[in-house]
Structure formats: structure tokens, C-alpha cells
Amino acid sequence: MTYPIARIVTLVPPESQRFWSCTEAEAKQRLLAADPTAPLHIDGSFTLVVQDGERVLLARSLDRPLRYFLAKAADGPVLIVAERIDEIAAELARRGWSAQFHPSYTRMVPAHHVTTLRLVGCPDPNPVHRRFFDPPRGTLPADLDLIGRHYVEALYEELRRWLAVQEPAEPIGVPFSGGIDSGAVFLCLYKLLLNEGQSPARLKAFTLTVDGGGDDARQAREFLSATGLELFGEVIDAPSSALDPLRAVAVIEDYKPLDVECAAVNLALLAGIRERYPEWRLLVDGDGGDENLKDYPIEENSELTIRSVVNNRMLYQEGWGVDSIKHSLTYSGGYSRACVRSYACASAYGFVDFSPYTRPAVIAVAEAIPFAEMTAGSHDKLYALKGEIVARGIRQVLGLEMPIFAKRRFQDGAVSADAARLFPRDEGRYRRHYQTLHAAV
């Protein structure tokens, strides 16, 4: 027997949608289109839910989460869609259905796919995931100058398109460490404002220091000094007491230590900006740059080899893929998990965050890099690629010499050398705390 769809409850705030070149109605039609690549042309930051009879289609941009939960009512299934797990839990509690809930029963819509559910009653079939973004891999020649130019041109163009839909003269902040990703974003924005005839005075580079320590503040000063842009820098000093990993667990709804630590320092930075500038809204960061150019220490993850990193499509953006046993249904994978660090933290303080590195056009250039050929199995060659590519691209596209510093994690650069006392890196502790957040549900 087929049961009717009782209802779809969408908890995503309509005002959070950021479409650049189409309406929400037009974007939804692209999900329904026969052309599987049609959703790729939805520009901006979005989550979409479309009902077509018993089918429900869901999709999101890489930079933000979209979760769903299928509840059961007497008259049929009820699909609850939200950005956050706790929002789903609260809605179930409001309807008296808390007994159906467990956080692991929530599902994340995987990036770069349209997820189709058929709500036909008990039991409902598994979702079907249709890929809409599948850039060709390894198609560029092994020419660092050419790769760098293409990569930075794509970065600059996505920033230009983003800027075009913002309010003129609205301040723009860059969470800034002086590293490769935030550095390239800052320089592109600076040149872009000049080229568009706008005042670069609306731009500011915010750097976090905790108890006055950490290497990021020094690195940021050196970067800005080397490029003659010192006047744009601003340091946000936070006390170590402001770093609360357990609060970070609640904000990002996750328990992986590196994500928790990064979120904790990010929240401290955002709190400092908000206290100093109550009306500030726009932030542009460098999240996703490491994923694009595969700049993570492979040695720290026993599940990875350099072969798996360079030979798997968008591994750091998507994880092992929706057809893999290792795919997490609750969190998806890769940057699909990490995007919450930026999105949830920014939302908690009323900021609208954007990273050009998450845009398909930039990722497509990164996927076209012949990593296997250029690294020849060498970790050191892989880690050196990012700085070479971006510095050469900045030189050719912007005409600027960009200083390159060694990679450092946000949580390591913002605090002093005794950071271990602030971050015990105890996943069990974070996981237990995460579980207590829903213990009463």
C-alpha cells in the first residue's frame, strides 16, 4: 500500500539563500531538469528542497550543510530538512516524536549531488544520489606557470562575481593568517576593488592572537609589510579563556579533534570582530584551499597514502564518495564535513561567510592538475606544489609578489607553543560531550 506524503518541514531560513544569477524558483527547476549538469549552473550559496509527487529532491552548495530526517506519522512520512542536527531534534520534540530521534539517524546531503528520496511509506527506499559536478582530472600540462595562472584567474573571477551581488561600500573582512589561502584571497580582493573602481578601504585583514601569542600575528605583519599593505591589518587579541572546545562541539555538532580545535579559535576570532564591529556582516576566507591543492599531511592519517590522495576524484572535498563503505551518512565526507566549521561559526555571530575556493570553477582547475605526474609519489613534492602554484598565479594575474610561508593550522598559529594545554586532542571527551547534547531527547 502506498501512503501519501504527509508533509515536508523545511527549517532552513529563506533569507539565508544567496543566489547570484537566478531566483530560487529557477534554481529548483534545474534540480528537476533532465540534464544532470543543470544544477551546476546555480550560482551562489544555497540549499534546495523540491517536491515532485512522491519524489523529493535536495541539493546544496559545497560551502554549507543540508541535513534531513525522515519521521513517521500515522498518516505517512514526514521529511524534516534543516541546516543543523539540533534543529531537527527540536522540531521532533515539538511534535512529540523525540522517541524517533538519534543524531546518527540524521543524514547530510552529499556535495555535488542531487539527492532524491521517494516517500512512499514504510519502508522508504534508500536515497539516490545523482552527480552534477564531475570535472575532468589531470587535463592540464605539468606547467606550474600555466596552472598557477588558471587557478588564480578562476579565484579572481569567483570573487568578482561574488562582489557584484554585494551592497556597494559594505565592509569586507578576511580572516587572515598570512598563509597561502587567506593571503591569495586578500590580494585578489584588494586588486579587484581597485580594478572595479571601488575603495579598498572597505577591506580589512583580521588576525587572531591568543594571549598575545602565536606565530600568525607575526606572519600576517610580514605578509602585509612585504606587499606594502600594512594599513589593512588588524589584530584581534583574545584571552585563552575564550577558547572553549566543548562549546565548539555544540556549535559544529561534531567531535573530530582538529575540527573542534579549529572551530574553537574561529569562534574566538569571530567574537572579537563582532564585539569591535557590531554591524559587520561580510567575511571572505580561505577555507577549501588546502582541499583543492591537497595540502594536508598524509602522514597524520593512517587511512591515506599519496596514491589515494592524488588518484581519487575530489577526495578532500567529498571524502571517499557516496558509493563507498567509508562514506559517512551523518556527516558526508571531506570538506562536506569541514564546511560546518565556517558556516556554523559565522552564523552563530551573524556573519555571512564566503570562500571562493569552494566554487566549482576553482575546484575544476584544481582537479585538472596532473598531481600524480608532478609528484611522482613524493610527499615533499606534493606539499611544495601549493605555494609554487599560487605564488606564480598571483605574480601573473595580479602583478604582485606574494610571500609564501610554511603551512600552519589555524589553531596552531593563533596560540603560543604550549597550545597542548588548551587542546587536549581527546576525541573520546569530545564525542561524550556531543552525545550529552542530545541525552535528554
Coordinates of C-alpha atoms in Angstrom, one line a residue:
M1 CA 0.0 0.0 0.0
T2 CA 1.3 3.5 -0.9
Y3 CA 0.9 6.1 1.8
P4 CA 0.5 9.8 1.0
I5 CA 3.3 12.3 1.7
A6 CA 2.1 13.8 5.0
R7 CA 4.3 16.9 4.7
I8 CA 7.8 18.3 4.3
V9 CA 9.0 20.6 7.0
T10 CA 11.8 22.9 5.9
L11 CA 13.6 24.7 8.7
V12 CA 16.2 26.5 6.6
P13 CA 15.7 30.3 6.8
P14 CA 14.7 31.6 3.4
E15 CA 16.8 34.7 4.0
S16 CA 19.9 32.5 4.2
Q17 CA 19.8 31.7 0.5
R18 CA 22.4 33.6 -1.6
F19 CA 21.5 33.2 -5.3
W20 CA 23.7 35.2 -7.6
S21 CA 22.1 34.9 -11.0
C22 CA 18.8 33.2 -10.8
T23 CA 15.7 33.1 -8.5
E24 CA 15.0 30.2 -6.1
A25 CA 12.2 29.0 -8.3
E26 CA 14.5 28.9 -11.3
A27 CA 17.1 27.0 -9.2
K28 CA 14.6 24.4 -8.2
Q29 CA 13.6 23.8 -11.8
R30 CA 17.2 23.0 -12.5
L31 CA 17.1 20.2 -10.0
L32 CA 14.1 18.7 -11.9
A33 CA 15.8 19.1 -15.3
A34 CA 16.6 16.0 -17.4
D35 CA 20.2 17.4 -17.9
P36 CA 22.1 16.0 -14.9
T37 CA 24.6 19.0 -15.0
A38 CA 21.8 21.7 -14.8
P39 CA 22.3 22.3 -11.0
L40 CA 25.9 23.1 -11.7
H41 CA 24.8 26.4 -13.1
I42 CA 23.1 27.5 -9.9
D43 CA 25.4 30.2 -8.7
G44 CA 25.8 31.2 -5.1
S45 CA 25.4 29.7 -1.6
F46 CA 22.2 27.7 -1.3
T47 CA 20.2 24.7 0.0
L48 CA 17.3 23.5 -2.1
V49 CA 14.3 21.2 -1.4
V50 CA 11.9 20.4 -4.3
Q51 CA 8.8 18.1 -4.2
D52 CA 7.7 16.3 -7.3
G53 CA 4.8 14.0 -6.4
E54 CA 6.2 11.3 -4.1
R55 CA 9.8 12.4 -5.0
V56 CA 11.7 14.9 -3.0
L57 CA 15.0 16.3 -4.4
L58 CA 17.6 18.0 -2.3
A59 CA 20.9 19.8 -3.1
R60 CA 23.3 22.2 -1.6
S61 CA 26.4 24.2 -2.5
L62 CA 29.6 22.9 -1.0
D63 CA 30.0 25.7 1.4
R64 CA 27.0 24.9 3.7
P65 CA 25.3 21.9 5.2
L66 CA 21.9 20.5 4.5
R67 CA 20.5 17.7 6.7
Y68 CA 17.3 15.7 6.7
F69 CA 15.4 13.3 8.9
L70 CA 12.5 11.0 7.9
A71 CA 10.0 10.8 10.7
K72 CA 6.9 8.6 10.8
A73 CA 3.4 9.8 11.5
A74 CA 0.1 8.0 11.4
D75 CA -0.8 9.4 8.0
G76 CA 2.6 8.9 6.4
P77 CA 6.2 10.0 6.4
V78 CA 7.3 13.5 7.4
L79 CA 10.5 14.8 6.0
I80 CA 12.3 17.3 8.2
V81 CA 15.0 19.4 6.5
A82 CA 17.4 21.7 8.3
E83 CA 20.9 23.0 8.5
R84 CA 21.6 21.7 12.0
I85 CA 21.0 18.4 13.8
D86 CA 19.7 20.2 16.9
E87 CA 17.1 22.0 14.8
I88 CA 15.8 18.6 13.7
A89 CA 15.8 17.3 17.3
A90 CA 13.9 20.4 18.5
E91 CA 11.3 20.0 15.7
L92 CA 10.7 16.4 16.6
A93 CA 10.4 17.3 20.3
R94 CA 7.8 19.9 19.4
R95 CA 5.7 17.4 17.6
G96 CA 6.1 14.8 20.4
W97 CA 8.3 12.5 18.3
S98 CA 11.5 12.6 20.3
A99 CA 11.5 8.8 20.7
Q100 CA 12.2 8.5 17.0
F101 CA 15.3 10.7 17.2
H102 CA 19.0 9.9 17.4
P103 CA 21.7 12.2 15.9
S104 CA 23.1 9.3 13.8
Y105 CA 19.7 8.9 12.1
T106 CA 20.1 12.4 10.5
R107 CA 21.5 12.5 7.0
M108 CA 23.7 15.0 5.2
V109 CA 23.1 15.7 1.6
P110 CA 26.4 15.0 -0.1
A111 CA 28.0 17.8 -2.0
H112 CA 27.9 18.0 -5.8
H113 CA 24.9 15.6 -6.0
V114 CA 21.1 15.9 -6.2
T115 CA 19.7 13.5 -3.6
T116 CA 16.3 12.0 -4.5
L117 CA 14.0 10.5 -1.9
R118 CA 10.9 8.6 -2.6
L119 CA 8.5 9.0 0.3
V120 CA 6.2 6.0 -0.2
G121 CA 5.7 4.8 3.4
C122 CA 7.2 2.0 5.4
P123 CA 9.8 1.1 4.4
D124 CA 11.0 4.0 2.4
P125 CA 13.7 3.1 -0.2
N126 CA 17.3 4.4 0.1
P127 CA 18.0 7.8 -1.5
V128 CA 19.5 8.0 -4.9
H129 CA 22.4 10.4 -5.4
R130 CA 22.9 11.9 -8.9
R131 CA 26.2 13.7 -9.5
F132 CA 26.0 17.0 -11.2
F133 CA 29.7 18.1 -10.9
D134 CA 32.3 15.8 -12.4
P135 CA 35.3 17.9 -13.7
P136 CA 37.9 16.1 -15.8
R137 CA 41.0 15.2 -14.0
G138 CA 44.6 15.7 -14.9
T139 CA 44.0 17.5 -18.2
L140 CA 46.4 20.4 -17.7
P141 CA 50.0 20.1 -18.7
A142 CA 52.6 19.9 -15.9
D143 CA 53.5 23.6 -16.3
L144 CA 53.5 25.5 -13.0
D145 CA 53.1 28.9 -14.6
L146 CA 50.1 27.8 -16.7
I147 CA 48.5 26.0 -13.7
G148 CA 49.0 29.0 -11.4
R149 CA 47.5 31.4 -13.9
H150 CA 44.4 29.3 -14.5
Y151 CA 43.9 28.8 -10.8
V152 CA 44.3 32.4 -9.7
E153 CA 42.2 33.6 -12.7
A154 CA 39.4 31.3 -11.5
L155 CA 39.8 32.5 -7.9
Y156 CA 39.7 36.2 -9.0
E157 CA 36.6 35.7 -11.3
E158 CA 34.6 34.0 -8.5
L159 CA 35.4 36.8 -6.1
R160 CA 34.4 39.3 -8.9
R161 CA 31.1 37.6 -9.3
W162 CA 30.5 37.5 -5.5
L163 CA 31.4 41.2 -5.2
A164 CA 28.9 42.1 -7.9
V165 CA 26.0 41.0 -5.8
Q166 CA 27.1 42.7 -2.6
E167 CA 26.0 46.1 -1.3
P168 CA 28.4 48.8 -2.6
A169 CA 30.9 50.1 0.1
E170 CA 29.9 47.4 2.6
P171 CA 32.9 46.4 4.7
I172 CA 34.6 43.1 3.8
G173 CA 36.7 41.2 6.4
V174 CA 39.2 38.5 5.6
P175 CA 40.2 36.1 8.5
F176 CA 43.9 36.4 7.8
S177 CA 46.9 34.4 8.9
G178 CA 49.3 35.4 6.1
G179 CA 49.1 31.9 4.8
I180 CA 48.7 30.9 1.2
D181 CA 44.9 30.7 1.0
S182 CA 44.0 33.7 3.1
G183 CA 46.9 35.6 1.5
A184 CA 45.7 35.0 -2.1
V185 CA 42.1 35.9 -1.2
F186 CA 43.2 39.1 0.4
L187 CA 45.4 40.1 -2.5
C188 CA 42.7 39.2 -5.1
L189 CA 40.1 41.3 -3.2
Y190 CA 42.5 44.2 -2.9
K191 CA 43.2 44.2 -6.7
L192 CA 39.6 43.5 -7.5
L193 CA 38.3 46.6 -5.6
L194 CA 40.9 48.8 -7.4
N195 CA 40.0 47.3 -10.8
E196 CA 36.3 47.8 -10.2
G197 CA 36.8 51.4 -9.2
Q198 CA 35.9 50.8 -5.6
S199 CA 37.7 51.9 -2.5
P200 CA 39.9 49.2 -1.0
A201 CA 39.4 50.9 2.3
R202 CA 36.3 48.7 2.8
L203 CA 38.7 45.8 3.2
K204 CA 40.3 44.6 6.4
A205 CA 42.5 41.6 7.3
F206 CA 41.6 40.3 10.8
T207 CA 44.3 38.2 12.5
L208 CA 43.7 36.3 15.8
T209 CA 46.2 36.2 18.6
V210 CA 45.5 34.4 21.9
D211 CA 47.0 36.0 25.0
G212 CA 49.2 38.0 22.6
G213 CA 51.0 34.8 21.4
G214 CA 51.1 32.7 18.3
D215 CA 53.0 33.0 15.1
D216 CA 50.1 34.1 12.9
A217 CA 50.2 37.7 14.0
R218 CA 53.9 38.0 13.1
Q219 CA 53.4 36.2 9.8
A220 CA 50.5 38.4 8.9
R221 CA 52.6 41.5 9.6
E222 CA 55.4 40.2 7.5
F223 CA 53.0 39.4 4.6
L224 CA 51.3 42.8 4.7
S225 CA 54.7 44.6 5.0
A226 CA 56.1 42.7 2.1
T227 CA 53.2 43.7 -0.1
G228 CA 53.0 47.2 1.2
L229 CA 49.5 46.8 2.6
E230 CA 50.2 47.1 6.4
L231 CA 47.4 49.6 6.9
F232 CA 44.8 46.8 6.2
G233 CA 45.8 44.6 9.1
E234 CA 44.0 44.4 12.4
V235 CA 44.8 42.1 15.2
I236 CA 42.1 40.6 17.4
D237 CA 43.5 39.6 20.8
A238 CA 41.5 37.0 22.7
P239 CA 42.3 35.5 26.1
S240 CA 42.9 31.8 26.3
S241 CA 39.8 31.6 28.5
A242 CA 37.8 32.4 25.4
L243 CA 38.8 29.1 23.7
D244 CA 36.1 26.6 24.7
P245 CA 36.4 23.3 22.8
L246 CA 33.2 22.0 24.3
R247 CA 31.2 25.0 23.1
A248 CA 32.8 24.4 19.7
V249 CA 31.5 20.8 19.8
A250 CA 28.0 22.2 20.3
V251 CA 28.3 24.8 17.5
I252 CA 29.7 22.5 14.8
E253 CA 27.9 19.4 16.1
D254 CA 31.0 17.3 15.6
Y255 CA 33.7 15.7 17.7
K256 CA 36.8 15.3 15.5
P257 CA 39.6 17.0 17.4
L258 CA 41.1 19.0 14.6
D259 CA 37.7 20.3 13.6
V260 CA 36.9 21.1 17.2
E261 CA 40.1 23.0 17.8
C262 CA 39.8 25.0 14.6
A263 CA 36.2 25.9 15.4
A264 CA 37.2 27.0 18.9
V265 CA 39.8 29.5 17.7
N266 CA 37.4 30.6 14.9
L267 CA 34.7 31.3 17.4
A268 CA 37.2 33.4 19.4
L269 CA 38.1 35.4 16.3
L270 CA 34.5 36.0 15.3
A271 CA 33.5 37.0 18.8
G272 CA 36.3 39.6 18.8
I273 CA 35.3 41.0 15.5
R274 CA 31.7 41.2 16.5
E275 CA 32.5 42.9 19.7
R276 CA 34.6 45.5 17.9
Y277 CA 32.3 45.9 14.9
P278 CA 28.7 45.3 15.9
E279 CA 27.3 45.9 12.4
W280 CA 29.9 44.0 10.3
R281 CA 28.4 41.3 8.1
L282 CA 30.7 40.1 5.2
L283 CA 33.6 37.7 5.6
V284 CA 35.7 36.1 2.9
D285 CA 38.0 33.3 4.0
G286 CA 40.4 30.8 2.5
D287 CA 38.6 27.6 3.5
G288 CA 38.8 24.9 0.9
G289 CA 42.2 25.9 -0.4
D290 CA 44.0 23.1 1.3
E291 CA 41.5 20.6 -0.1
N292 CA 41.9 21.9 -3.7
L293 CA 45.6 21.6 -3.7
K294 CA 45.8 18.5 -1.5
D295 CA 47.9 20.3 1.2
Y296 CA 47.3 18.0 4.2
P297 CA 50.0 16.0 6.0
I298 CA 49.3 12.4 4.7
E299 CA 51.5 11.0 7.5
E300 CA 48.9 12.0 10.1
N301 CA 46.2 9.9 8.7
S302 CA 46.8 6.2 8.6
E303 CA 43.9 5.7 6.1
L304 CA 45.7 7.7 3.4
T305 CA 48.5 7.1 1.0
I306 CA 49.8 9.6 -1.5
R307 CA 48.3 7.3 -4.2
S308 CA 44.9 7.6 -2.7
V309 CA 45.2 11.3 -2.4
V310 CA 46.3 12.1 -5.9
N311 CA 44.2 9.4 -7.7
N312 CA 40.8 9.8 -6.1
R313 CA 38.4 12.4 -7.5
M314 CA 37.9 15.3 -5.1
L315 CA 38.9 13.1 -2.1
Y316 CA 39.4 16.1 0.2
Q317 CA 36.2 17.8 -0.9
E318 CA 33.9 14.9 -0.9
G319 CA 35.5 12.1 1.1
W320 CA 35.5 8.6 -0.2
G321 CA 32.3 9.1 -2.1
V322 CA 28.6 8.2 -1.7
D323 CA 29.1 4.7 -3.1
S324 CA 31.9 3.9 -0.6
I325 CA 31.6 1.8 2.5
K326 CA 33.6 4.5 4.3
H327 CA 31.1 7.2 3.4
S328 CA 29.5 8.8 6.5
L329 CA 25.8 9.2 6.1
T330 CA 25.5 11.6 9.0
Y331 CA 28.4 13.9 8.0
S332 CA 29.1 13.0 4.4
G333 CA 32.9 13.5 4.0
G334 CA 35.9 15.7 3.2
Y335 CA 35.1 19.4 3.1
S336 CA 31.4 18.4 3.3
R337 CA 32.1 17.8 7.0
A338 CA 34.5 20.7 7.5
C339 CA 32.3 23.3 5.9
V340 CA 30.4 23.5 9.1
R341 CA 33.4 24.9 10.8
S342 CA 33.0 28.1 8.8
Y343 CA 29.3 28.2 8.2
A344 CA 28.0 27.3 11.7
C345 CA 30.6 29.5 13.4
A346 CA 29.9 32.5 11.2
S347 CA 26.1 32.0 11.6
A348 CA 26.5 32.0 15.4
Y349 CA 27.8 35.6 15.2
G350 CA 25.6 36.9 12.4
F351 CA 28.2 36.9 9.7
V352 CA 27.8 35.9 6.1
D353 CA 30.9 33.9 5.1
F354 CA 32.1 33.1 1.6
S355 CA 35.1 31.2 0.3
P356 CA 35.9 31.3 -3.5
Y357 CA 37.9 28.0 -3.1
T358 CA 34.6 26.1 -2.7
R359 CA 33.2 27.3 -6.1
P360 CA 33.1 24.6 -8.8
A361 CA 35.1 26.7 -11.3
V362 CA 38.0 26.9 -8.9
I363 CA 37.8 23.2 -7.9
A364 CA 37.6 22.3 -11.6
V365 CA 41.0 23.9 -12.2
A366 CA 42.5 22.1 -9.2
E367 CA 41.1 18.7 -10.5
A368 CA 42.7 19.4 -13.9
I369 CA 46.2 19.5 -12.3
P370 CA 48.2 16.3 -13.1
F371 CA 49.1 15.7 -9.4
A372 CA 50.3 12.1 -9.9
E373 CA 52.7 13.1 -12.7
M374 CA 54.0 16.2 -10.9
T375 CA 54.6 14.5 -7.6
A376 CA 55.9 11.1 -8.7
G377 CA 55.0 9.6 -5.3
S378 CA 56.8 12.2 -3.3
H379 CA 55.1 13.7 -0.3
D380 CA 57.5 16.7 -0.3
K381 CA 56.8 17.5 -4.0
L382 CA 53.1 17.4 -3.2
Y383 CA 53.4 19.7 -0.3
A384 CA 55.6 22.1 -2.2
L385 CA 53.1 22.4 -5.1
K386 CA 50.6 24.7 -3.5
G387 CA 53.0 27.6 -2.7
E388 CA 54.5 27.3 -6.2
I389 CA 51.1 27.3 -8.0
V390 CA 49.6 30.2 -6.0
A391 CA 52.6 32.4 -5.9
R392 CA 53.2 32.1 -9.7
G393 CA 49.5 32.7 -10.3
I394 CA 49.4 35.8 -8.2
R395 CA 52.5 37.1 -10.0
Q396 CA 51.0 36.6 -13.4
V397 CA 47.4 37.7 -12.8
L398 CA 47.8 40.4 -10.2
G399 CA 51.4 41.5 -10.8
L400 CA 52.3 41.1 -7.1
E401 CA 55.0 39.1 -5.3
M402 CA 53.3 37.0 -2.7
P403 CA 55.3 35.8 0.3
I404 CA 55.0 32.1 1.0
F405 CA 55.2 30.7 4.5
A406 CA 55.2 27.1 5.7
K407 CA 51.8 25.6 6.3
R408 CA 50.4 26.0 9.8
R409 CA 46.9 25.1 11.1
F410 CA 44.8 27.9 12.4
Q411 CA 44.7 26.6 16.0
D412 CA 48.5 26.3 16.0
G413 CA 49.2 29.7 14.6
A414 CA 46.9 31.7 16.9
V415 CA 48.2 30.3 20.2
S416 CA 51.6 30.1 21.8
A417 CA 53.8 27.0 21.8
D418 CA 52.1 25.4 24.8
A419 CA 48.8 25.1 22.9
A420 CA 48.6 21.4 24.0
R421 CA 47.2 22.5 27.4
L422 CA 44.3 24.3 25.6
F423 CA 43.5 21.4 23.2
P424 CA 43.9 18.0 24.8
R425 CA 43.1 16.4 21.4
D426 CA 40.9 13.8 23.2
E427 CA 38.3 12.6 20.7
G428 CA 36.6 10.5 23.3
R429 CA 36.0 13.5 25.5
Y430 CA 34.5 15.5 22.6
R431 CA 32.4 12.6 21.5
R432 CA 31.0 12.0 25.0
H433 CA 30.1 15.7 25.3
Y434 CA 28.5 15.6 21.9
Q435 CA 26.4 12.7 23.0
T436 CA 25.2 14.6 26.1
L437 CA 23.8 17.4 24.0
H438 CA 21.0 15.0 22.9
A439 CA 20.9 12.8 26.0
A440 CA 17.6 14.4 27.2
V441 CA 16.0 14.0 23.7

